[in-house]
Structures are given as structure tokens and as C-alpha cells.
Coordinates of C-alpha atoms in Angstrom, one line a residue:
Chain V
M624 CA 0.1 -0.2 0.0
I625 CA 2.9 2.3 0.8
E626 CA 6.4 2.0 -0.9
I627 CA 9.1 4.3 -1.0
E628 CA 12.2 3.9 -3.2
N629 CA 15.5 5.1 -3.0
L630 CA 13.9 8.4 -1.7
S631 CA 15.9 11.7 -0.3
K632 CA 15.7 15.0 0.8
S633 CA 17.6 18.3 1.7
F634 CA 17.1 21.6 2.7
T635 CA 18.2 24.7 1.0
L636 CA 18.7 27.7 3.5
H637 CA 18.9 30.3 1.3
N638 CA 18.7 32.6 3.8
Q639 CA 22.0 31.6 5.5
N640 CA 24.2 32.0 2.8
S641 CA 22.1 29.5 1.1
A642 CA 23.5 26.5 3.5
V643 CA 22.1 22.7 2.1
I644 CA 21.4 20.3 4.3
P645 CA 21.5 16.7 3.4
V646 CA 18.9 15.1 5.6
M647 CA 18.1 12.0 3.9
S648 CA 19.0 9.4 1.0
G649 CA 18.6 6.4 -0.1
A650 CA 15.1 5.4 1.7
S651 CA 13.3 2.7 1.4
L652 CA 10.1 1.1 2.8
R653 CA 7.4 -1.1 2.0
V654 CA 4.2 -1.2 4.0
A655 CA 1.3 -4.0 3.2
P656 CA -1.8 -3.6 3.7
G657 CA -2.5 -4.3 8.0
E658 CA 0.8 -3.6 8.8
C659 CA 1.9 -1.7 11.3
V660 CA 5.8 -0.4 10.7
A661 CA 7.5 1.8 13.8
L662 CA 10.1 4.5 12.9
T663 CA 12.8 4.4 14.7
G664 CA 15.9 6.4 15.8
Q665 CA 17.1 9.1 18.0
S666 CA 15.6 12.5 18.0
G667 CA 16.5 14.8 14.5
A668 CA 17.5 11.2 13.0
G669 CA 14.7 12.1 10.3
K670 CA 11.3 10.0 11.7
S671 CA 9.0 13.0 11.6
T672 CA 10.9 14.6 8.0
L673 CA 10.1 11.0 6.8
M674 CA 6.3 11.1 7.8
R675 CA 5.9 14.5 6.5
M676 CA 7.3 13.7 2.8
I677 CA 5.0 10.6 2.8
Y678 CA 2.0 13.2 3.7
G679 CA 3.3 15.5 0.9
N680 CA 3.9 18.3 3.3
Y681 CA 7.7 18.4 2.2
L682 CA 8.9 18.0 -1.3
A683 CA 11.4 15.0 -2.0
A684 CA 14.2 16.0 -3.7
S685 CA 14.5 12.3 -5.5
G686 CA 13.3 8.9 -5.7
S687 CA 9.1 8.1 -5.4
I688 CA 6.5 7.6 -2.5
R689 CA 3.8 5.1 -4.3
I690 CA 0.6 5.3 -2.2
G691 CA -2.4 3.2 -4.3
D692 CA -1.6 4.3 -7.7
V693 CA -0.3 7.9 -6.6
D694 CA 2.9 9.1 -6.4
V695 CA 3.6 11.7 -3.6
A696 CA 6.9 12.9 -5.1
T697 CA 5.8 13.7 -8.2
A698 CA 1.5 14.1 -8.2
S699 CA 0.1 17.5 -8.2
A700 CA -0.9 19.5 -5.4
R701 CA -5.0 18.6 -7.0
E702 CA -4.1 15.1 -6.5
I703 CA -2.6 15.2 -3.5
I704 CA -5.6 16.8 -2.0
R705 CA -7.5 14.1 -3.1
L706 CA -4.9 11.5 -1.7
R707 CA -5.4 13.2 1.6
R708 CA -9.0 13.1 1.8
E709 CA -10.2 9.6 0.7
T710 CA -6.9 7.4 1.5
L711 CA -4.2 9.2 3.6
G712 CA -4.9 10.0 7.2
Y713 CA -2.2 12.0 9.5
V714 CA -2.2 12.0 12.8
S715 CA 0.1 14.8 13.8
Q716 CA 1.2 15.7 17.5
F717 CA -0.9 19.3 17.5
L718 CA -4.3 20.2 16.4
R719 CA -4.4 23.1 14.2
V720 CA -8.4 24.2 13.5
V721 CA -10.1 27.2 12.8
P722 CA -10.8 28.8 16.2
R723 CA -14.5 28.5 17.5
V724 CA -15.6 25.0 15.0
P725 CA -16.7 22.7 18.0
T726 CA -14.9 19.5 18.8
R727 CA -17.7 17.6 16.9
T728 CA -17.6 19.1 13.6
V729 CA -13.4 19.4 13.8
V730 CA -13.9 15.7 14.2
A731 CA -16.6 15.2 11.7
E732 CA -15.1 17.7 9.2
P733 CA -12.8 14.9 7.0
L734 CA -16.4 12.8 6.7
L735 CA -18.4 15.8 5.8
A736 CA -15.2 16.8 3.3
L737 CA -15.9 13.2 1.6
G738 CA -19.6 14.0 1.1
C739 CA -21.2 12.3 4.1
S740 CA -24.4 13.6 5.7
E741 CA -24.3 15.9 8.4
R742 CA -25.9 13.4 11.0
E743 CA -23.8 10.4 9.7
A744 CA -20.9 12.3 10.0
H745 CA -22.1 14.0 13.4
A746 CA -22.6 10.7 15.1
R747 CA -19.5 8.7 13.8
A748 CA -17.7 11.9 15.4
E749 CA -19.5 11.4 18.7
T750 CA -19.1 7.6 19.3
L751 CA -15.2 8.5 18.6
L752 CA -15.1 10.9 20.8
S753 CA -17.4 9.1 24.0
M754 CA -14.6 5.9 23.1
L755 CA -11.8 8.2 23.9
N756 CA -13.7 9.3 26.8
I757 CA -14.2 13.3 25.6
P758 CA -17.0 14.1 28.0
E759 CA -20.1 15.4 25.7
R760 CA -20.7 18.5 27.2
L761 CA -17.1 19.5 25.7
W762 CA -18.8 18.1 22.2
S763 CA -20.2 21.7 22.1
L764 CA -17.6 23.7 22.4
S765 CA -14.1 24.2 20.6
P766 CA -10.8 22.5 21.3
T767 CA -8.4 25.1 21.3
T768 CA -9.1 25.5 24.9
F769 CA -8.9 22.3 25.5
S770 CA -5.9 20.5 27.7
G771 CA -2.9 18.6 25.5
G772 CA -4.4 15.1 26.6
E773 CA -7.7 16.3 25.4
Q774 CA -6.5 18.1 22.5
Q775 CA -4.8 14.8 21.5
R776 CA -7.5 12.9 21.5
V777 CA -9.3 14.9 19.6
N778 CA -6.8 14.8 16.9
I779 CA -6.9 11.2 16.9
A780 CA -10.5 10.8 17.1
R781 CA -10.4 12.8 14.0
G782 CA -7.5 11.0 11.9
F783 CA -9.9 7.7 12.6
V784 CA -13.2 9.3 11.7
H785 CA -12.6 7.9 8.1
G786 CA -11.2 4.5 7.7
Y787 CA -8.5 5.5 5.8
P788 CA -6.2 2.8 4.1
A789 CA -3.2 4.3 4.9
L790 CA -2.3 5.8 8.1
L791 CA 0.6 8.4 9.4
L792 CA 0.7 8.4 13.2
D793 CA 3.2 11.0 15.3
E794 CA 3.4 9.5 19.0
P795 CA -0.6 8.7 19.2
T796 CA -0.2 7.9 22.7
A797 CA 2.1 10.5 24.3
S798 CA 0.5 12.2 27.1
L799 CA -2.6 9.6 27.3
D800 CA -3.4 7.8 30.7
A801 CA -3.6 4.0 30.5
R802 CA -7.5 3.9 29.8
N803 CA -7.0 6.3 26.7
R804 CA -3.5 4.9 25.5
D805 CA -5.7 1.4 25.4
V806 CA -8.4 3.0 23.5
V807 CA -6.2 4.4 21.1
L808 CA -4.1 1.0 20.4
T809 CA -7.4 -1.0 19.9
L810 CA -8.4 1.7 17.3
I811 CA -5.1 1.1 15.8
E812 CA -5.5 -2.9 15.9
E813 CA -9.1 -2.2 14.0
A814 CA -7.4 -0.1 11.7
K815 CA -5.1 -3.2 10.8
A816 CA -8.2 -5.7 10.8
R817 CA -9.6 -3.9 8.3
G818 CA -6.6 -3.4 5.8
A819 CA -4.6 -0.2 6.7
A820 CA -1.4 0.4 5.8
I821 CA 0.5 2.3 9.1
V822 CA 3.4 3.8 9.6
G823 CA 4.0 5.7 13.1
I824 CA 6.8 7.0 15.2
F825 CA 6.0 5.4 19.1
H826 CA 8.0 6.5 21.6
D827 CA 6.4 4.3 24.0
E828 CA 7.9 0.9 23.9
G829 CA 4.9 -1.0 25.0
A830 CA 2.8 0.2 22.9
R831 CA 5.2 -0.3 19.9
E832 CA 5.1 -4.1 20.7
R833 CA 1.8 -4.8 21.1
V834 CA 0.5 -2.9 17.5
C835 CA 3.5 -2.8 15.2
D836 CA 4.7 -5.4 13.0
R837 CA 8.4 -4.6 12.5
E838 CA 10.9 -1.6 13.2
V839 CA 12.5 0.6 10.7
D840 CA 15.7 2.5 11.8
V841 CA 15.8 5.6 9.9
T842 CA 19.4 6.2 10.8
V843 CA 20.3 3.9 8.0
F844 CA 18.8 6.5 6.0
T845 CA 21.0 9.4 7.1
P846 CA 23.6 10.5 4.4
K847 CA 27.2 9.5 4.5
A848 CA 28.5 12.9 4.9
A849 CA 26.1 13.8 7.4
A850 CA 26.4 10.9 9.5
Chain T
M782 CA -20.1 8.6 -15.4
T783 CA -22.7 11.6 -14.6
L784 CA -22.5 15.1 -15.5
H785 CA -21.4 16.0 -12.5
D786 CA -18.1 13.7 -12.9
V787 CA -17.6 15.1 -16.4
A788 CA -17.5 18.8 -15.0
L789 CA -14.7 17.5 -12.3
Q790 CA -12.9 16.1 -14.8
Q791 CA -11.9 19.8 -16.1
P792 CA -10.7 23.2 -14.3
L793 CA -13.3 26.0 -13.7
F794 CA -11.0 28.6 -14.5
R795 CA -7.4 29.0 -16.2
V796 CA -5.2 31.5 -16.6
E797 CA -2.6 31.5 -19.5
S798 CA 0.2 34.1 -19.6
L799 CA -1.4 37.1 -18.0
T800 CA 0.0 39.6 -18.0
K801 CA -0.7 43.2 -17.2
R802 CA 1.3 46.8 -17.1
Y803 CA 1.1 50.2 -15.8
G804 CA 2.6 51.9 -18.8
H805 CA 6.7 50.5 -18.3
R806 CA 5.9 49.2 -14.8
I807 CA 4.4 45.3 -14.3
G808 CA 1.6 44.9 -12.7
C809 CA 1.5 41.2 -12.5
A810 CA 3.6 39.5 -15.2
D811 CA 3.3 35.7 -16.8
V812 CA 1.1 34.5 -14.4
N813 CA -0.2 30.5 -15.0
F814 CA -2.5 28.6 -13.2
E815 CA -5.6 25.7 -13.1
L816 CA -8.5 26.3 -10.5
W817 CA -10.9 23.1 -9.8
P818 CA -14.0 22.9 -8.8
G819 CA -14.5 23.1 -4.9
E820 CA -10.7 24.4 -4.5
V821 CA -9.0 27.5 -2.5
L822 CA -6.1 28.5 -4.3
G823 CA -4.6 31.7 -1.8
I824 CA -2.3 34.2 -3.1
V825 CA 0.0 35.6 -0.9
G826 CA 2.8 38.1 -0.6
E827 CA 3.2 41.8 0.9
S828 CA 1.7 44.8 0.0
G829 CA 2.9 45.5 -3.9
S830 CA 3.7 41.7 -4.7
G831 CA 0.9 42.3 -7.5
K832 CA -1.7 39.9 -5.9
S833 CA -4.4 42.5 -5.6
T834 CA -3.6 43.5 -9.0
L835 CA -4.0 40.2 -10.4
L836 CA -7.8 39.2 -8.7
G837 CA -8.6 42.4 -10.2
C838 CA -7.6 41.4 -13.4
L839 CA -8.7 37.9 -13.2
A840 CA -12.3 39.6 -12.2
G841 CA -12.6 41.4 -15.2
H842 CA -11.9 44.8 -12.7
L843 CA -9.0 45.6 -14.6
R844 CA -7.9 45.9 -18.5
V845 CA -5.8 42.8 -19.5
E846 CA -3.6 43.3 -22.4
E847 CA -1.7 40.1 -22.6
G848 CA -2.8 36.3 -21.4
R849 CA -6.0 34.0 -21.8
I850 CA -8.6 33.7 -19.1
F851 CA -11.1 30.6 -19.6
Y852 CA -14.0 29.9 -17.2
Q853 CA -15.3 26.8 -18.3
G854 CA -13.5 26.8 -21.3
R855 CA -14.2 30.3 -22.4
D856 CA -12.0 33.0 -23.2
T857 CA -13.5 35.8 -20.3
L858 CA -11.4 38.1 -21.9
L859 CA -13.3 37.6 -25.9
M860 CA -16.2 37.9 -24.3
P861 CA -18.8 40.6 -25.2
E862 CA -19.1 42.5 -22.3
P863 CA -23.1 42.5 -21.4
E864 CA -22.0 38.8 -21.4
R865 CA -19.2 39.2 -18.8
R866 CA -21.7 41.2 -16.5
V867 CA -24.0 38.8 -16.4
L868 CA -21.3 35.9 -15.2
S869 CA -20.0 38.7 -12.9
R870 CA -23.5 38.7 -11.0
T871 CA -24.5 35.3 -11.5
E872 CA -21.5 32.6 -11.5
W873 CA -19.0 35.0 -10.3
A874 CA -19.0 36.9 -7.0
F875 CA -16.2 39.6 -5.3
V876 CA -15.6 40.2 -1.9
H877 CA -14.1 43.6 -1.2
Q878 CA -11.6 44.2 1.7
N879 CA -13.5 46.8 2.8
P880 CA -17.1 46.4 3.2
R881 CA -18.1 49.8 1.4
D882 CA -16.7 49.0 -1.2
G883 CA -19.0 45.9 -1.6
L884 CA -22.3 47.6 -0.2
R885 CA -24.8 49.8 -0.5
M886 CA -24.3 51.6 2.5
G887 CA -27.7 54.0 1.9
V888 CA -29.7 50.6 1.2
S889 CA -31.2 48.1 4.0
A890 CA -29.5 45.0 5.3
G891 CA -32.0 42.7 3.2
G892 CA -32.1 45.3 0.0
N893 CA -28.4 44.9 -0.2
V894 CA -28.9 41.2 -0.4
G895 CA -32.2 41.1 -1.9
E896 CA -30.8 43.7 -5.0
R897 CA -28.2 40.6 -5.9
L898 CA -31.6 38.5 -6.1
M899 CA -33.4 41.3 -8.7
A900 CA -30.2 41.8 -10.8
I901 CA -30.6 38.3 -12.3
G902 CA -34.5 38.3 -12.2
A903 CA -36.7 37.6 -8.7
R904 CA -39.3 39.7 -8.4
N905 CA -41.9 38.4 -6.1
Y906 CA -41.4 40.8 -3.2
G907 CA -42.3 37.7 -0.5
D908 CA -39.3 35.8 -1.7
I909 CA -36.9 38.0 -2.4
R910 CA -37.3 39.1 1.8
E911 CA -37.7 35.4 2.4
T912 CA -34.2 34.4 1.2
A913 CA -32.6 37.3 2.0
T914 CA -33.9 36.7 5.5
D915 CA -32.2 33.3 5.3
W916 CA -29.1 34.3 3.8
L917 CA -28.7 36.7 7.2
G918 CA -29.5 34.0 9.4
R919 CA -26.7 32.0 7.5
V920 CA -23.8 35.1 8.3
E921 CA -25.2 35.0 11.5
I922 CA -27.1 38.7 11.0
A923 CA -29.9 38.1 13.6
S924 CA -33.4 38.8 11.4
E925 CA -34.8 41.7 13.0
R926 CA -31.9 43.4 11.9
I927 CA -32.9 43.2 8.3
D928 CA -34.4 46.8 8.0
D929 CA -31.2 48.3 9.4
R930 CA -28.6 50.2 7.2
P931 CA -24.9 48.3 7.3
R932 CA -24.0 52.0 8.1
Q933 CA -25.2 50.7 12.0
F934 CA -23.4 47.3 11.8
S935 CA -20.3 46.4 13.6
G936 CA -17.1 45.6 11.1
G937 CA -17.3 42.5 11.4
M938 CA -21.2 42.4 10.4
Q939 CA -20.8 44.5 7.5
Q940 CA -18.2 41.6 6.4
R941 CA -20.9 38.7 6.5
L942 CA -23.9 41.0 5.3
Q943 CA -21.0 41.5 2.2
I944 CA -20.8 37.9 2.1
A945 CA -24.7 37.4 2.0
R946 CA -24.9 39.4 -0.6
N947 CA -22.2 38.0 -2.9
L948 CA -23.5 34.0 -2.4
V949 CA -27.7 34.4 -2.4
T950 CA -27.0 34.4 -6.1
S951 CA -25.0 30.7 -5.3
P952 CA -22.1 31.8 -7.4
R953 CA -19.5 29.3 -8.5
L954 CA -15.9 31.2 -8.0
V955 CA -15.7 33.6 -5.8
F956 CA -13.1 36.4 -5.8
M957 CA -11.8 37.4 -2.1
D958 CA -9.7 40.4 -1.7
E959 CA -8.3 40.1 2.1
P960 CA -11.5 39.4 3.3
T961 CA -10.7 39.3 6.8
G962 CA -8.2 42.1 6.9
G963 CA -9.0 45.3 9.0
L964 CA -11.1 43.0 11.5
D965 CA -10.2 42.0 15.6
V966 CA -9.0 38.7 15.6
S967 CA -11.8 37.6 17.3
V968 CA -14.3 38.4 14.5
Q969 CA -11.4 37.3 12.2
A970 CA -11.8 33.6 13.3
R971 CA -15.8 33.6 13.5
L972 CA -16.0 34.6 9.6
L973 CA -13.2 32.0 8.5
D974 CA -15.5 29.9 10.1
L975 CA -18.1 30.8 8.9
L976 CA -16.7 31.0 5.0
R977 CA -15.0 27.4 5.4
G978 CA -18.1 25.9 6.2
L979 CA -20.0 28.2 2.9
V980 CA -16.8 26.2 0.6
R981 CA -17.9 22.9 1.6
D982 CA -21.2 23.0 1.7
M983 CA -21.8 24.8 -1.4
G984 CA -18.7 23.6 -3.0
L985 CA -17.5 26.9 -3.7
S986 CA -14.4 27.8 -5.8
V987 CA -12.5 30.7 -4.9
I988 CA -9.6 32.5 -5.2
I989 CA -8.6 34.6 -2.0
V990 CA -5.6 37.0 -1.6
T991 CA -4.2 37.6 1.6
H992 CA -0.7 38.9 3.0
D993 CA -2.3 36.7 6.8
L994 CA -0.4 33.3 6.1
A995 CA -2.7 32.0 9.0
V996 CA -5.5 32.9 7.4
A997 CA -4.2 31.1 4.2
R998 CA -3.5 28.0 6.2
L999 CA -6.8 27.6 7.0
L1000 CA -8.6 28.7 4.5
A1001 CA -7.1 27.6 1.2
D1002 CA -6.2 24.2 0.1
R1003 CA -2.9 25.8 -2.4
L1004 CA -1.0 28.8 -2.7
M1005 CA 1.0 31.3 -5.0
V1006 CA 2.9 33.1 -3.6
M1007 CA 3.8 36.6 -5.4
K1008 CA 6.3 39.0 -5.6
D1009 CA 7.6 41.8 -8.1
G1010 CA 4.3 40.8 -10.1
R1011 CA 5.7 37.3 -10.4
V1012 CA 4.2 33.8 -9.0
I1013 CA 8.0 33.2 -7.7
E1014 CA 6.3 29.4 -6.0
Q1015 CA 3.4 27.5 -5.7
G1016 CA 1.9 24.4 -4.1
L1017 CA -0.2 22.6 -1.9
T1018 CA -0.5 25.1 1.2
D1019 CA 1.3 23.3 4.2
Q1020 CA 4.0 22.1 1.8
V1021 CA 4.6 26.2 0.7
L1022 CA 4.5 27.2 4.3
D1023 CA 6.6 24.4 5.8
D1024 CA 8.6 23.4 2.9
P1025 CA 9.3 26.6 1.5
Q1026 CA 12.0 26.4 -2.0
A1027 CA 12.3 29.6 -3.3
A1028 CA 14.4 32.2 -0.8
Y1029 CA 11.4 35.1 -0.7
T1030 CA 9.3 32.7 0.7
Q1031 CA 11.4 30.9 3.2
L1032 CA 12.0 34.8 4.0
L1033 CA 8.7 35.1 4.7
V1034 CA 7.1 32.2 6.2
S1035 CA 10.2 32.5 9.0
S1036 CA 9.4 36.4 9.1
V1037 CA 5.8 35.6 10.7
L1038 CA 5.7 36.1 14.7
Q1039 CA 5.3 32.6 16.8
V1040 CA 2.2 33.2 18.6

């Protein structure tokens, strides 16, 4: 489902003497449907960079990132927008929303964008919010004022509201208590069971052991010159 | 494949090699892009970068000497003037930065909305008033304000009224020039929320000019970055903001104060 081949990335900092910083080269990775792969490596090794490249948030310098029939490395903005709407979900560590939008709508948005009826989308959103123990009295409020853990759970609900065939998870269990951590891991297991291909960053070792099928150390993708 | 699907297979709006000069000075030069149904395109850049000039050219407010602008496959620059005027009253809409430029200040709120309907042939007073009331509700203006004039409204309300006046005819393409500029941050948030909902529910295509990168991030699917009248970078909104390629875009993005 996710096939990455010979991917490389460098940043050119034009305003700092045009310094070119190579951050990745020769990265390859295959994730089959129903499989969950954990990216490992110390902080700064390029785990998040690789995730962002798969999502189309960072441009690839060379190589390919095939998700279904789209190569993110060369796709047009329009194709990536569609890929993100239908196929590729991303649970980031931070919630970025329009202020004032109620939590229920924030979570339902991916379904509304797919053309789901409001009723259906809100019902599914409410199911997830309940599972993740967000009290019902908060559903009509904007999540911008919520605690870090609550925002993280809203973000997870939003990421799992649609059954994306491919999912990127950036520290999905960070800042969660044991009960909610268990709910999230169950959601990941369910996604795998329905055939989702998942790439994740998990500092939580127990979580990694429970849901991940294998680990890929991204340090091997660090360019030699920089290592 | 339904007719609707076929319509989605081609761009709604296409611009080729558009150039606008003021004498020897360049307003905007060699602009090329496509806009698809339901897509929101942000045009960002500092003041004087040519973004408002470009918007004026696209919407037909400014004369264009070079280039082509296609709407649904038809070149709008070759269209007879009356036809283009009908287009800008029906399928197109333009939201000005300053509501006073887009509203008739001496006419009631209901009249401002109803006028657009009458311009496309609505005649039944009851129907017009009902539709106007409905639209005031959609932009969160209380129905008892329908007979008040816009000058009795706050800036945020005026801007919402301008949006109602523009969208009442169910346009397909909306041009917006700094629609949240000059508003308080809390008022801006409300307007952004409103715009996002309308864009999604009505399937609008939008070209929005803004100097506010936070607004661009929340509203636009794609961005074009302009400098000195030229497009120096374009792409997916979050990609342009998080991994900018051009020196100028890097400077622009890194100059934003973090909140």
C-alpha cells in the first residue's frame, strides 16, 4: 500500500548563505495492507521528516513515494488533496483548527469533506469522542481551550473518523493516561484488521510492541556525509 | 459517469500567461494556473507584490492586454461586455476587503441581499425577503436587523453582510480580497469558520488574496506566492508554508511571529 523507493531530501536555506543540508538519502520502505511499521532512531534522525514527506508536506528531492496509485513525490497539489481526503490519514501531535469550530464538527470534518451527510458524520464523530472519553458537555465547544491530552484525543478521533487505507501516526499515545492509551491502541488494531497500512512514530515501547509488526531504524537513511 | 463527474474532470478557471502593465511598470507578469471545482487558491505576498492587481484582472475589474483567462473553457477576455457582466452577477462573486466597497451603505441589509436577486430577475417581494432573511441567518445576522442600514453594523457584521450579498445568487467562483483584513482577531475567527463552512457546503471555488499566512493556511488548499508581480512559488498550502523552496518564501514564512 505504501512503497517508498530511494527517497532523498535536503533543505536549502537561502537566507543562511544558501546552506544545503542533506537530511535523507536512499530511503526505502514498504508497508503492506494490515501492517504497522514503527520508525525508530534518535531524535533528529529524520522520523518526522520521512512522515511529512509521505504526507506531501515536505517535497522529496528524488525517489518515489507510492500510495495506492499516486506517487506523492511527483503528484500535483490537486492529486495530493484528493489522496489526503480519501486514502491517507495523518494524526499529528498538534491540533490545528479554526478557532470557534465545535469539537464535534472538527472530528466530523473529514467525513463532511467526503460528502457524508451531517447526521451520519456527527454520529460517527460522537461515537469516537465517547470511546476516547471526551465528556459530552465539551462536544459543542472549540478544542482550542482543551488540555493537551484532550486535544490529542480530539486529534486521534479526527484521524480515525474515516477508514483511511493508509495512516500516519506521530506519537499517538503520548500524553495519554492508561485507559485512553488502551483505546487508541485498540483503534490501531482495528484499523490494521480492516487492512490499513500504518507508519508510526512511537516512543512508547509497550505500544510499539503491541501494535507494530516491525521496526525500521531511519538512521540508515542518514546521508553518509552528514553522519 | 454522470454530467456532474464530467464537470469535475476539467478546471473551472484557467489562466495563461497573464500580464498587466501600468506603462513601463509591471502590475503582474506571466501568471499561469488552473482552479478546479471546490478548490480554494490563496494568493499571498507583501503589499505591492501584485496580488490585488492580479485579482482585479481575473475578476474583470482591470483591463488585461496579454494572456488568456478561461472560465469553463470560454475565454472571458474575448467575451462581449454584457455577457461578462451577467457572469459577474451570477456565477462569479467578489468580496472586497472594505465592506463599504461591496455594499450599498444607504440601502437596508435586506435590500443589499435582495438587490443581487433582483438583478438576476427575481420579482416576488415576499420570496426575495424570505431568501434575504434566510441568508442573513446563514451569516449570523439576526433577522430583526433586516431593515437596518449597514452603517449601523459593526465591521464584522458588515463583512458578513457583504458575503451574504455575494453568495445569495449561488455563484460557483468567488474572488476575495483580504476578506478578514481590518477585523479583530476574534471577529476574523468567526468569519473564517463561516467561510470554510460555506465553501464546503456550496462547493465553491475561491481565489483569495491575503497577506496573512495564518488565514491562508486555514482556508486555502493551494498557495501562489507573489513578488514583484510574478508568481515565484506555488503548491499545496502546507507544503509551501512548511517546506518553502524559494528564498523569498523562506524569508516570508520565517518572518511571521509565532503565537
